[in-house]
PDB file of C-alpha atoms in Angstrom:
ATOM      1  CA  UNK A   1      59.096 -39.087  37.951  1.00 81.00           C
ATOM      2  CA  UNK A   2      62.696 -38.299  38.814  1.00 82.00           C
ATOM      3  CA  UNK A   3      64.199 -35.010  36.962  1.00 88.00           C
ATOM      4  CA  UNK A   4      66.512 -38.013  35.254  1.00 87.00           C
ATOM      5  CA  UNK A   5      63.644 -39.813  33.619  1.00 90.00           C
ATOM      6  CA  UNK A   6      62.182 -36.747  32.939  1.00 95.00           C
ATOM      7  CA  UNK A   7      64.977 -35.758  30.728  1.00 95.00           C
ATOM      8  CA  UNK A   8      65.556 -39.730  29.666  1.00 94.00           C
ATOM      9  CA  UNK A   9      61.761 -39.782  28.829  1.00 96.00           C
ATOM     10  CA  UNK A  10      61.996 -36.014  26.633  1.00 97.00           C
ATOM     11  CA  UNK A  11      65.351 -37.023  25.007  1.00 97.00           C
ATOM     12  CA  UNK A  12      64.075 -40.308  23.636  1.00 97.00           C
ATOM     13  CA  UNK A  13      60.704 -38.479  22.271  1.00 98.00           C
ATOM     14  CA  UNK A  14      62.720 -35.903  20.053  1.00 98.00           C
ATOM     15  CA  UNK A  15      65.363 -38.614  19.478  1.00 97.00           C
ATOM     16  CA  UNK A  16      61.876 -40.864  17.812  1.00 97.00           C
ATOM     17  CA  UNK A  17      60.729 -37.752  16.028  1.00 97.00           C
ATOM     18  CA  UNK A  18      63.941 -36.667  14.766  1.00 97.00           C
ATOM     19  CA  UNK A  19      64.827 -40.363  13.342  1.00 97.00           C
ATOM     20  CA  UNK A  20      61.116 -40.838  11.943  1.00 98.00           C
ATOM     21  CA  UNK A  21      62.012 -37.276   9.815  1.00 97.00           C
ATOM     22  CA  UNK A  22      65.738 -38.263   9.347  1.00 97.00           C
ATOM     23  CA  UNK A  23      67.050 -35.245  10.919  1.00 96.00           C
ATOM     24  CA  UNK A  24      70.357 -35.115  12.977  1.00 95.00           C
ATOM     25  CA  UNK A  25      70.023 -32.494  16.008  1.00 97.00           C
ATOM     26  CA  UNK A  26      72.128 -30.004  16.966  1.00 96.00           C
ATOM     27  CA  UNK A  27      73.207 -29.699  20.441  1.00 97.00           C
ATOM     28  CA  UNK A  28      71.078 -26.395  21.057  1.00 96.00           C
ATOM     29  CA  UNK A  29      67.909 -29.161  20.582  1.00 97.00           C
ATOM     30  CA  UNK A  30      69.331 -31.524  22.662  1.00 97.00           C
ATOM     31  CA  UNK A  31      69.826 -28.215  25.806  1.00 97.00           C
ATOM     32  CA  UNK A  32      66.525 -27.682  24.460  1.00 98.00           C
ATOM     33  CA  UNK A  33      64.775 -30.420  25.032  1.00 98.00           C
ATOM     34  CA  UNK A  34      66.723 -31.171  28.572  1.00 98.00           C
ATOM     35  CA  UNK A  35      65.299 -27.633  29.526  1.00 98.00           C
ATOM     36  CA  UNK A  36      61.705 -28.360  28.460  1.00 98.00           C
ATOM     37  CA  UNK A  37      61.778 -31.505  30.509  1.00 98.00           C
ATOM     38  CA  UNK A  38      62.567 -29.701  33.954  1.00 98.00           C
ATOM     39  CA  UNK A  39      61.492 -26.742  33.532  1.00 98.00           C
ATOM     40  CA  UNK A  40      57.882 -26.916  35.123  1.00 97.00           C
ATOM     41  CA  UNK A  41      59.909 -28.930  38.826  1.00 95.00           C
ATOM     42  CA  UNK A  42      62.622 -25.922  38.412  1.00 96.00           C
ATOM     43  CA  UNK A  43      59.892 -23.887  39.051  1.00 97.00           C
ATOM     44  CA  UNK A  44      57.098 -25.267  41.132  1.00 94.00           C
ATOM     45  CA  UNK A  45      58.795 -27.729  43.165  1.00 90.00           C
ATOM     46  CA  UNK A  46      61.276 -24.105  44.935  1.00 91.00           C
ATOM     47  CA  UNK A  47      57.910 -22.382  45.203  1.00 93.00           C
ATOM     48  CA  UNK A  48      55.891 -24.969  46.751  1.00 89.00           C
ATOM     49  CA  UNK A  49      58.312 -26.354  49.151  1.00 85.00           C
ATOM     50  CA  UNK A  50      60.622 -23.327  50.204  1.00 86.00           C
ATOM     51  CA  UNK A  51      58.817 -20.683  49.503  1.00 91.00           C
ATOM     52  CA  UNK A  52      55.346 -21.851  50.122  1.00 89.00           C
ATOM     53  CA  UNK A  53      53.748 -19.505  47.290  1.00 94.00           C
ATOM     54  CA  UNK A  54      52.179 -22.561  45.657  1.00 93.00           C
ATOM     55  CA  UNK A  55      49.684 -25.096  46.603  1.00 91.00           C
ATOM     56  CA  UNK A  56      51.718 -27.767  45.068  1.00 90.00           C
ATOM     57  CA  UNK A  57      54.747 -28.918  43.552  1.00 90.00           C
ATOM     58  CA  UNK A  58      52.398 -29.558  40.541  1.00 92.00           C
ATOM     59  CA  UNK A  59      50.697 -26.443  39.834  1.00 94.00           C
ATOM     60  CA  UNK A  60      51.768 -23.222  37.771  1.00 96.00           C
ATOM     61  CA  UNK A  61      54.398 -24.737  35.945  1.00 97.00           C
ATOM     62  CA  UNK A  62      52.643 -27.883  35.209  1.00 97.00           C
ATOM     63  CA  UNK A  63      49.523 -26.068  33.788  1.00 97.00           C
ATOM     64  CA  UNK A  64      48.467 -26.022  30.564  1.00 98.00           C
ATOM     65  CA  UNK A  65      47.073 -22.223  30.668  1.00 98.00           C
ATOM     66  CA  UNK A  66      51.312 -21.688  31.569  1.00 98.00           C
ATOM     67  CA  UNK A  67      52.673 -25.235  29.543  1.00 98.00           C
ATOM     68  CA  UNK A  68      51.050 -24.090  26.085  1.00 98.00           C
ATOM     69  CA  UNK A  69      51.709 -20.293  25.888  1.00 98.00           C
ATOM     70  CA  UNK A  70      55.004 -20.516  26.997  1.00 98.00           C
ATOM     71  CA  UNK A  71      55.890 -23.571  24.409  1.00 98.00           C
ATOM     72  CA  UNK A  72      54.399 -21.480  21.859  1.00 98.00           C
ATOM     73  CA  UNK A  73      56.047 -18.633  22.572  1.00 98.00           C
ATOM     74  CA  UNK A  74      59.798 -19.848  22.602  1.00 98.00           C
ATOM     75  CA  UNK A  75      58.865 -21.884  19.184  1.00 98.00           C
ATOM     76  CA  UNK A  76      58.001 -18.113  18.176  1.00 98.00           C
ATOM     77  CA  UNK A  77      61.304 -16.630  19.298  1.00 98.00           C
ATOM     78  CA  UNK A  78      63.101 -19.525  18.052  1.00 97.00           C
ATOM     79  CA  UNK A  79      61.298 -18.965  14.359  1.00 97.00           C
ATOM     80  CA  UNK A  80      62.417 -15.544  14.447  1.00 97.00           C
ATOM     81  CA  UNK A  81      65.841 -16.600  15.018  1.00 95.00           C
ATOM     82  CA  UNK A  82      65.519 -18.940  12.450  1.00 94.00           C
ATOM     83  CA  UNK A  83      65.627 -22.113  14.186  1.00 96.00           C
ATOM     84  CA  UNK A  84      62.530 -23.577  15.048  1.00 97.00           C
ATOM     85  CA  UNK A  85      63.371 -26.730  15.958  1.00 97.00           C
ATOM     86  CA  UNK A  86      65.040 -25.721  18.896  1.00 97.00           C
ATOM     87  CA  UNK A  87      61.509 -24.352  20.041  1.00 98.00           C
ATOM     88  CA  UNK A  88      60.182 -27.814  18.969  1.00 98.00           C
ATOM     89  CA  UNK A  89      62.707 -29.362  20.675  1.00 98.00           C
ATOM     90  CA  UNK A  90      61.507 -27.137  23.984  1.00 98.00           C
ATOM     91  CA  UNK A  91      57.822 -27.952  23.401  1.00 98.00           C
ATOM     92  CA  UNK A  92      58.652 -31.858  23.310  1.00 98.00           C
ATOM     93  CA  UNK A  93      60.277 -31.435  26.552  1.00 98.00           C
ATOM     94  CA  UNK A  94      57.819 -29.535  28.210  1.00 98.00           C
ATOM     95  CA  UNK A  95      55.327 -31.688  26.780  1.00 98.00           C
ATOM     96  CA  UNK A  96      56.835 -34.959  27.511  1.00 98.00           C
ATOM     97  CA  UNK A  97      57.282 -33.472  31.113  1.00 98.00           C
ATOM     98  CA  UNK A  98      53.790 -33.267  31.440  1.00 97.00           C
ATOM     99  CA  UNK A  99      52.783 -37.055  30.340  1.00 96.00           C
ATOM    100  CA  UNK A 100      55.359 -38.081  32.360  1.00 96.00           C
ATOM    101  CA  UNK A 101      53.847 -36.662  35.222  1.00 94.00           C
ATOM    102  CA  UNK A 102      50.412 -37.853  34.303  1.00 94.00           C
ATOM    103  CA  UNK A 103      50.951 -41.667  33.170  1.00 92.00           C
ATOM    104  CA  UNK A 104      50.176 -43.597  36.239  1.00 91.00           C
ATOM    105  CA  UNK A 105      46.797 -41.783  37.028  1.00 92.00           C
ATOM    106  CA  UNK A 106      46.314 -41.956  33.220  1.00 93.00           C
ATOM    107  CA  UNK A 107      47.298 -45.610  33.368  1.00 94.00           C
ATOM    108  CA  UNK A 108      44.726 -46.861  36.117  1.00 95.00           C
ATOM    109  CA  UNK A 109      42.451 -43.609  35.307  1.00 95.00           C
ATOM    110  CA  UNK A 110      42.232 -41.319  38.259  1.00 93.00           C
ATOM    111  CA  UNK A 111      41.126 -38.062  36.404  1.00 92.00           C
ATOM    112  CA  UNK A 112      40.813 -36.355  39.622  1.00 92.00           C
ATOM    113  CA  UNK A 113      45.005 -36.423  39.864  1.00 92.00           C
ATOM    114  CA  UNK A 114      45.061 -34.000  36.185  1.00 94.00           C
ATOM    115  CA  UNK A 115      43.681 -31.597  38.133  1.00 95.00           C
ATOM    116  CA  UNK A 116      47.025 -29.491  38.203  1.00 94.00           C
ATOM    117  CA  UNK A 117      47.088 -29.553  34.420  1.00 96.00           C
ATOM    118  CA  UNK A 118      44.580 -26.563  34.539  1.00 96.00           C
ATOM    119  CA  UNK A 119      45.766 -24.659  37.658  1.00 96.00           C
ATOM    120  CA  UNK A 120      44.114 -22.304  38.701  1.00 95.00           C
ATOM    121  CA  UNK A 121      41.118 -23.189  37.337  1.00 97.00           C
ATOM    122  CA  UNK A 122      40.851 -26.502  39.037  1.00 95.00           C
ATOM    123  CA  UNK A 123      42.466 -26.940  42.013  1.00 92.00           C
ATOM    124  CA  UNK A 124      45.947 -28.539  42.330  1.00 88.00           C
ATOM    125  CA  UNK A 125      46.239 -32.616  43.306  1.00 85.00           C
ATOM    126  CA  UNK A 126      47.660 -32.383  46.575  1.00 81.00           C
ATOM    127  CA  UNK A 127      50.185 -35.453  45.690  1.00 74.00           C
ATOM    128  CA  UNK A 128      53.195 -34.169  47.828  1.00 63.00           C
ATOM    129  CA  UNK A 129      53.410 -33.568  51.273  1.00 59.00           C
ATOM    130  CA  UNK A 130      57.567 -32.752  51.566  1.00 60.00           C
ATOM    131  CA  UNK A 131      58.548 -29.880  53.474  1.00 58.00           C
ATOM    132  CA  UNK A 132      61.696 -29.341  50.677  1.00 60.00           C
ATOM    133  CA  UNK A 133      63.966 -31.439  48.675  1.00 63.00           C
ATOM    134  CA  UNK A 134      66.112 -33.018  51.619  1.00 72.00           C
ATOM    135  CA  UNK A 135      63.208 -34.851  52.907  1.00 70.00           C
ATOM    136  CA  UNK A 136      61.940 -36.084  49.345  1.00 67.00           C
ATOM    137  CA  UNK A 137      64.831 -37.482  48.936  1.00 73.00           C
ATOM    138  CA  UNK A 138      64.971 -38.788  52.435  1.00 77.00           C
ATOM    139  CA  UNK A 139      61.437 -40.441  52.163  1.00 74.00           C
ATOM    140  CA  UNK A 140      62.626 -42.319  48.613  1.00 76.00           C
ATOM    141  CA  UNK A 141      63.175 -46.068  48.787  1.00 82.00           C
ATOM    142  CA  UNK A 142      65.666 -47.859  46.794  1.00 87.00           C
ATOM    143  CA  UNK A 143      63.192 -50.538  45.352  1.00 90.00           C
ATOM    144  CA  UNK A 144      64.432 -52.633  42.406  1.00 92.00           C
ATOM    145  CA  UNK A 145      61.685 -50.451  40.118  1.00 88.00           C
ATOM    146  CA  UNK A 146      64.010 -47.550  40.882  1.00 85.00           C
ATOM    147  CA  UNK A 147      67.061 -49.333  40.019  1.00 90.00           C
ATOM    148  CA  UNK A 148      65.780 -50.581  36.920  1.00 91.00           C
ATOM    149  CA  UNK A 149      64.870 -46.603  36.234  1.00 84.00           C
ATOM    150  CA  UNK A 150      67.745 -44.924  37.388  1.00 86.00           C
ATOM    151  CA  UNK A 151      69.815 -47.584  35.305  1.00 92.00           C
ATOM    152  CA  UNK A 152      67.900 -47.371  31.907  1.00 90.00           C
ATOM    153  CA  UNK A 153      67.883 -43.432  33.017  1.00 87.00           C
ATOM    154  CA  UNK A 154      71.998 -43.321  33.315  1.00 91.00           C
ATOM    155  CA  UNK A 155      71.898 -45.669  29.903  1.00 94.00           C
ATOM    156  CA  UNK A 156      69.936 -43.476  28.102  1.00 93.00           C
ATOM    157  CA  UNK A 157      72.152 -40.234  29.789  1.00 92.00           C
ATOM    158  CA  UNK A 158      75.508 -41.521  28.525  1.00 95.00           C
ATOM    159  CA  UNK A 159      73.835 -41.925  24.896  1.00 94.00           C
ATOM    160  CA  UNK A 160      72.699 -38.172  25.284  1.00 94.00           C
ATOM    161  CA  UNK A 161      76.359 -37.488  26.504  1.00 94.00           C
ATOM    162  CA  UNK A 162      77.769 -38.960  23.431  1.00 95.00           C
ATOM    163  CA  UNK A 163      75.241 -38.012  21.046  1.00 95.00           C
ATOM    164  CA  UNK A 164      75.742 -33.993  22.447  1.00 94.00           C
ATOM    165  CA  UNK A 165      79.417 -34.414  22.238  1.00 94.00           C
ATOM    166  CA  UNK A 166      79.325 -35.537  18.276  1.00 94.00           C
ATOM    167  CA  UNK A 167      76.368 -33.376  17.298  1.00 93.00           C
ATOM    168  CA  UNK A 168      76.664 -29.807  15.608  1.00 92.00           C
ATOM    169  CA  UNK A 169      75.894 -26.454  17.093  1.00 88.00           C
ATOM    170  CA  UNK A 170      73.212 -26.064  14.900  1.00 78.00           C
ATOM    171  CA  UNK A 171      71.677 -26.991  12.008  1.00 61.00           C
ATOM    172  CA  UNK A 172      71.960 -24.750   9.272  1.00 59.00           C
TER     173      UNK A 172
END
């Protein structure tokens, strides 16, 4: 996934959850939830591809031995601070980051691609071969499945836009 639909895909979770428990969120969820979602690229994909300190752009970031304790442990902080739904909000993210990366192989059931879910343990799918982010980019094709992404991706960004822009700071 793109880091748009990764935030599209996140934002629309919590948006789900928070209209299944009628709750309005604040705009500290919404940054939440937009962090959670690119957190784990933001960190693999520099450390992979310019730094070369990781096997893959899909490895300590996208692990669950680093995905779980660190979701946990901002919902922690944020309980402390009184305002655990902003660590929920994180957690969706994160987690929603993490199916996103793993429908397709889910979808036609290549376990051998969720091997990066418990880096180091298992080793990490090698899925990219991109010496940094100028020649992914340069290697994507403008097919009419990514159109039909990026649009519904910049549709569902202008509701976040106007959603963040009416919401409160937070929830008291």
């Amino acid at each position: 996934m793109f880091p748009w639909t990764h935030a599209a895909f996140g934002y629309l979770l919590l948006l789900a959850v928070a209209v299944l428990l009628r709750h309005r969120l604040s705009r500290a969820e919404l940054i939440a939830v937009v962090v959670g979602t690119l957190l784990a690229d933001l960190v693999d994909k520099p450390l992979a591809w310019w730094f070369t300190v990781l096997p893959s752009g899909r490895s300590l970031a996208h692990s669950l031995l680093i995905a779980v304790p660190l979701s946990v442990l901002v919902l922690g902080v944020a309980w402390y601070l009184t305002h655990p739904e902003v660590g929920f909000a994180f957690g969706v993210g994160y987690a929603s980051h993490l199916i996103g990366d793993s429908y397709v192989a889910l979808y036609y059931w290549r376990p051998e691609e969720f091997t990066y879910l418990l880096w180091p343990l298992l080793p990490a799918y090698p899925y990219d071969d991109f010496a940094g982010l100028a020649d992914f980019f340069s290697q994507v094709t403008i097919t009419q499945e990514f159109l039909i992404f990026f649009t519904a991706a910049a549709a569902v960004g202008v509701g976040f836009l106007v959603q963040f822009a009416r919401a409160p700071s937070l929830n008291r």
